[in-house]
Amino acid sequence: MLLNVENLSLSLKKDGSYLKILDDVSFQVEKGETLGIVGESGCGKSMTALSIMRLLPDKAKLEGKVNLEKKEITALSKKQLEKIRGNQISMIFQDPLTSLNPLHSVGKQIGEALYLHTELSKIERKQRVVHLLKEVGLPRADEIVNEYPHQLSGGMRQRVMIAIAMACNPRLLICDEPTTALDVTVQAQILDLMNKLKQMNDMGIIMITHDLGVVAEVCDRVIVMYAGKVVEQGMAEELFANPKHPYTIGLMQSIPKLGERKNQLGSIPGTVPSPKNMPLGCRFADRCNKAMDICRGKQPSTVEVGPNHTAACWLYEEKGVGRYDASRGERSEATFHH
Ligand code: SF4
């Protein structure tokens, strides 16, 4: 296993008190696997990534464990972490313009990652920079190396970001909405490129997105997050064929039909609850058309709903425990069948 995230909880200080942003998040990423993390804005997707990278404000409280190839990164000092970031774990953000330095050439910015994390000589670094630019599919690599971000298109800039992220052959690449700012054709090219790089380098990828179209194209496995919790988890194919959690089903219904492309998920009425007013029971209850009395009173636990497929919802009960019978307001003795 490449990455193991175990019972991760994050609280951030706001107006003198701590608010829980992530609650008991657990998942794994294998080598050569792309894991999609999906959900609307404010569900905790990006905070999960920043918690793995430990790019958090000073007063953040992080509980749980994150292991990268058996090394517990939650236990590392700031200095040890700096060695891991950009080296064993890299991250790509949505907007390359804000991540790239406008004053430095493309070559200098890629070379800096190599300077910080490798023993390569100046000449070797230069050769590797040109090689990386070619690897991410940029034409005229020998010229682009001396160009500045504003001279490149959005798609080219994102390729440069990928080259920076790939410079030190990371074991894990975290991509936070990497194609949201790009048009559909360029988006498809970038996703293709990421698939290719993953296979070449046998690394793991975490793909954070609100776009289930992106998930369908590149992800092997998916976790669905809602209000700081994982509500469903499964292999991408199984999850698309057989979504179980009402929130996932709502997200699926918002996938654009062939020929149209929506950037926002919009078909679930209501909004994600704020950490200040987190409901006591299921956090999706106010927006769920299947909500029952028990949903508002008690949080559902995570249960198996199919092969390698789990969901946290009162509609599904553990095998042998029985299903909750909404009409009688109690659990029935019926055994749950997958
Ligand atoms: Fe809906 Fe209840 Fe399931 Fe929550 S637990 S998603 S409210 S049915």
PDB file of C-alpha atoms and ligand atoms in Angstrom, residues 245-246 282 284-285 288 290-292 295 300 312-315, ligand 1:
ATOM      1  CA  HIS A 245     -25.695   6.865  -0.865  1.00  0.00           C
ATOM      2  CA  PRO A 246     -28.436   9.374  -1.684  1.00  0.00           C
ATOM      3  CA  CYS A 282     -26.672  12.303   9.178  1.00  0.00           C
ATOM      4  CA  PHE A 284     -27.064  15.071   4.500  1.00  0.00           C
ATOM      5  CA  ALA A 285     -30.476  14.702   6.171  1.00  0.00           C
ATOM      6  CA  CYS A 288     -32.063  13.933   1.446  1.00  0.00           C
ATOM      7  CA  LYS A 290     -35.043   9.487   1.743  1.00  0.00           C
ATOM      8  CA  ALA A 291     -34.441  10.927   5.230  1.00  0.00           C
ATOM      9  CA  MET A 292     -36.114   9.050   8.100  1.00  0.00           C
ATOM     10  CA  CYS A 295     -31.311   9.932  10.287  1.00  0.00           C
ATOM     11  CA  PRO A 300     -25.106   6.325  10.382  1.00  0.00           C
ATOM     12  CA  ALA A 312     -22.607   5.520   5.552  1.00  0.00           C
ATOM     13  CA  CYS A 313     -26.387   5.674   5.391  1.00  0.00           C
ATOM     14  CA  TRP A 314     -29.254   4.376   7.507  1.00  0.00           C
ATOM     15  CA  LEU A 315     -30.849   2.848   4.416  1.00  0.00           C
TER      16      LEU A 315
HETATM   17 FE1  SF4 B   1     -30.530  10.154   3.681  1.00  0.00          FE
HETATM   18 FE2  SF4 B   1     -30.806   9.050   6.069  1.00  0.00          FE
HETATM   19 FE3  SF4 B   1     -29.097   8.007   4.350  1.00  0.00          FE
HETATM   20 FE4  SF4 B   1     -28.615  10.348   5.494  1.00  0.00          FE
HETATM   21  S1  SF4 B   1     -28.749   8.374   6.514  1.00  0.00           S
HETATM   22  S2  SF4 B   1     -28.359   9.853   3.383  1.00  0.00           S
HETATM   23  S3  SF4 B   1     -30.642  11.227   5.613  1.00  0.00           S
HETATM   24  S4  SF4 B   1     -31.322   8.103   4.144  1.00  0.00           S
END
